[in-house]
Short mmCIF file of C-alpha atoms in Angstrom, two decimals:
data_model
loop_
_atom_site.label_atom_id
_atom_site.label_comp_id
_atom_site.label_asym_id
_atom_site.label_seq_id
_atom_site.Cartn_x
_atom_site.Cartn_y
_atom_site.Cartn_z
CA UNK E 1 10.46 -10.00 20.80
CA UNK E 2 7.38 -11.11 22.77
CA UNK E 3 5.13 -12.79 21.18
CA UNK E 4 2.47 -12.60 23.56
CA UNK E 5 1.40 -9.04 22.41
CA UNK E 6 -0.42 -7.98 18.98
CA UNK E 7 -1.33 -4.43 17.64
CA UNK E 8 -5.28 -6.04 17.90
CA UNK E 9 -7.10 -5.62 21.13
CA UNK E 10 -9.52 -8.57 21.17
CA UNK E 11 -12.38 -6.03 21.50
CA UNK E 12 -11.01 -5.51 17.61
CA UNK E 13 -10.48 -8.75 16.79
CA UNK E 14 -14.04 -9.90 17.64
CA UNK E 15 -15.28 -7.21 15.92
CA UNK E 16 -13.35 -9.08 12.49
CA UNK E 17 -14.86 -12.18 13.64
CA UNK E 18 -18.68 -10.37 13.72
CA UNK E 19 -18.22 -8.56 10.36
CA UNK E 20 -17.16 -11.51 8.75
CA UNK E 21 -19.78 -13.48 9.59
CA UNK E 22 -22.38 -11.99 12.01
CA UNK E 23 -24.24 -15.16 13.12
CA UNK E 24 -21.36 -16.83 15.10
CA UNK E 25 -21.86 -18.00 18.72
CA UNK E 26 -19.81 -16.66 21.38
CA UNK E 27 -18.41 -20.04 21.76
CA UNK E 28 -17.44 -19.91 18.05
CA UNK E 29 -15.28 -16.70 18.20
CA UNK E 30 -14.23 -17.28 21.65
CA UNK E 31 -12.39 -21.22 19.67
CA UNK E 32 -11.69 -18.90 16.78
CA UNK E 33 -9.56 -16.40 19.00
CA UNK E 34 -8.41 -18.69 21.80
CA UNK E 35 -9.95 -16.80 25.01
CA UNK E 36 -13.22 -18.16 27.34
CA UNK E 37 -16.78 -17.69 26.23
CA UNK E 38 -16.97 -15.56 29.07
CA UNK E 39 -14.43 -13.22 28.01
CA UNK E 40 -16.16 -12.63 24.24
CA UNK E 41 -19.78 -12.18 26.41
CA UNK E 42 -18.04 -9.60 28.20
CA UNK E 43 -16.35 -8.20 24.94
CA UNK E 44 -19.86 -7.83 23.11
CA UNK E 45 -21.34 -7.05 26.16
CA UNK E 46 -19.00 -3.84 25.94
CA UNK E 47 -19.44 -3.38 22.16
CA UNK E 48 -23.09 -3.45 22.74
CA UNK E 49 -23.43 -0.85 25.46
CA UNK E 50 -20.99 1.29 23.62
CA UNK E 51 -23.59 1.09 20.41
CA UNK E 52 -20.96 -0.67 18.18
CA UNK E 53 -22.88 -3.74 18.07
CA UNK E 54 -26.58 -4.31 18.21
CA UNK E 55 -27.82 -7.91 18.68
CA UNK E 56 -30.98 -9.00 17.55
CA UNK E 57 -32.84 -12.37 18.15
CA UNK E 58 -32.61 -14.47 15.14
CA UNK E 59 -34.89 -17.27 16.16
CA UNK E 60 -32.84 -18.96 18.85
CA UNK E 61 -29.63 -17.24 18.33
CA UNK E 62 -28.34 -13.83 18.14
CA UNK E 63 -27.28 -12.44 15.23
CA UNK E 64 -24.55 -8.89 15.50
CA UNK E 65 -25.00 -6.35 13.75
CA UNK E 66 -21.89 -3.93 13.21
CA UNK E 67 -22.94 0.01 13.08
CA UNK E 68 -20.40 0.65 10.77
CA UNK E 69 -20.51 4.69 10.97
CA UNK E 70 -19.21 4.98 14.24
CA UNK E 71 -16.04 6.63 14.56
CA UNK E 72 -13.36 5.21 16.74
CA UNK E 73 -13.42 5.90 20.76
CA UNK E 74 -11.09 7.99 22.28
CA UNK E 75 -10.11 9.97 18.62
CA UNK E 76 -6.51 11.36 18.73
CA UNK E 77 -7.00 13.28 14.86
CA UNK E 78 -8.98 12.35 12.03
CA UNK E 79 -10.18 9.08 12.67
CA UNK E 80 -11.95 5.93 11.10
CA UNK E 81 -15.15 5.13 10.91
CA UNK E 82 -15.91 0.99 12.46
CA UNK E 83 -16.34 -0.04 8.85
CA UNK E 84 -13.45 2.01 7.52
CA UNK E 85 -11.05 0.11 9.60
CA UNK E 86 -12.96 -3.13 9.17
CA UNK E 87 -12.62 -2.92 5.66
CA UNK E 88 -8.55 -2.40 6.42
CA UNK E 89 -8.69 -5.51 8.19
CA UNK E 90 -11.07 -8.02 6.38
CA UNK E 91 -11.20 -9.38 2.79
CA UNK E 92 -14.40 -7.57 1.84
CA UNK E 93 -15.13 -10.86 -0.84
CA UNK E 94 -15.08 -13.23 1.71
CA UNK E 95 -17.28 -10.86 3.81
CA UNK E 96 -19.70 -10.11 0.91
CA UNK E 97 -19.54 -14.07 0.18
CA UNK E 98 -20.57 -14.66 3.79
CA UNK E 99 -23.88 -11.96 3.07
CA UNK E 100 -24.94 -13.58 -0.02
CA UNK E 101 -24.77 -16.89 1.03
CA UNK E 102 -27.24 -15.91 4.25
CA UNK E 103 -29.48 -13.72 1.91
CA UNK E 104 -29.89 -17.33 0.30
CA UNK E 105 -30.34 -19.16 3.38
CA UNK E 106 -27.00 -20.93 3.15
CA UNK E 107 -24.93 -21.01 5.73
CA UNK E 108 -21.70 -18.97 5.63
CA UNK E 109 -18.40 -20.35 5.91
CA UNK E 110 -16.77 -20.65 9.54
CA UNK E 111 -13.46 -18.34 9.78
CA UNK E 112 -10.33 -20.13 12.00
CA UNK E 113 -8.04 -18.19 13.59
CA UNK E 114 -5.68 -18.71 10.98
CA UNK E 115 -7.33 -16.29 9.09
CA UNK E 116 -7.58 -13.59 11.57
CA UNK E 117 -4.83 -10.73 12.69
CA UNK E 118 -2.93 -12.83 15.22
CA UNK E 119 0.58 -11.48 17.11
CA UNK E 120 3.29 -10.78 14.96
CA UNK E 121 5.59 -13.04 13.41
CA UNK E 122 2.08 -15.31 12.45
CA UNK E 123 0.90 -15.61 9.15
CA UNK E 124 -2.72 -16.74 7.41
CA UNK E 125 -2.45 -20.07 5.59
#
């Protein structure tokens, strides 16, 4: 078996890494998933113009903002909303965790790519 492929495209899989926490750098996820910076700018560059992802200007950063509602491109039935599959593919209480603590001004806890969908035959530690 190859285990070069995965089932997650890693338009999806920086999409987990947004919803989880949603004031990472692009360097951040692009460590966290093992590609170039370049290739997550071009990722959310694409999730942007698409209107998955808004960005707003958070001081000197960006912060992402998921829109959650949006179904699925290129439907093939009845298909899932964003947040409907993200909430398939993320523990919602380390997401909610991640919220609370920046509603507090804390800073949320950094994700590895341990803990994200990786090929098969991987596990999370």
């Amino acid at each position: 078996m190859d285990a070069q492929w995965s089932f997650l495209t890693n338009h999806a899989r920086v999409l987990v890494c947004i919803a989880r926490d949603d004031s990472l750098r692009l360097r951040d996820i692009a460590d966290m998933l093992g590609v170039t910076e370049r290739t997550v700018f071009g990722i959310v560059t694409d999730l942007t113009e698409a209107g998955y992802v808004v960005k707003e200007k958070a001081g000197r950063r960006n912060r992402y903002r998921i829109q959650h509602h949006l179904p699925l491109r290129k439907p093939i039935g009845r298909e899932p909303t964003i947040g409907e599959l993200l909430g398939l593919l993320i523990d919602s209480t380390a997401t909610n965790a991640a919220g609370k603590a920046a509603e507090t001004g804390r800073a949320g806890a950094h994700h590895t790519a341990d803990t994200l969908p990786g090929p098969p035959g991987t596990s999370p530690q």
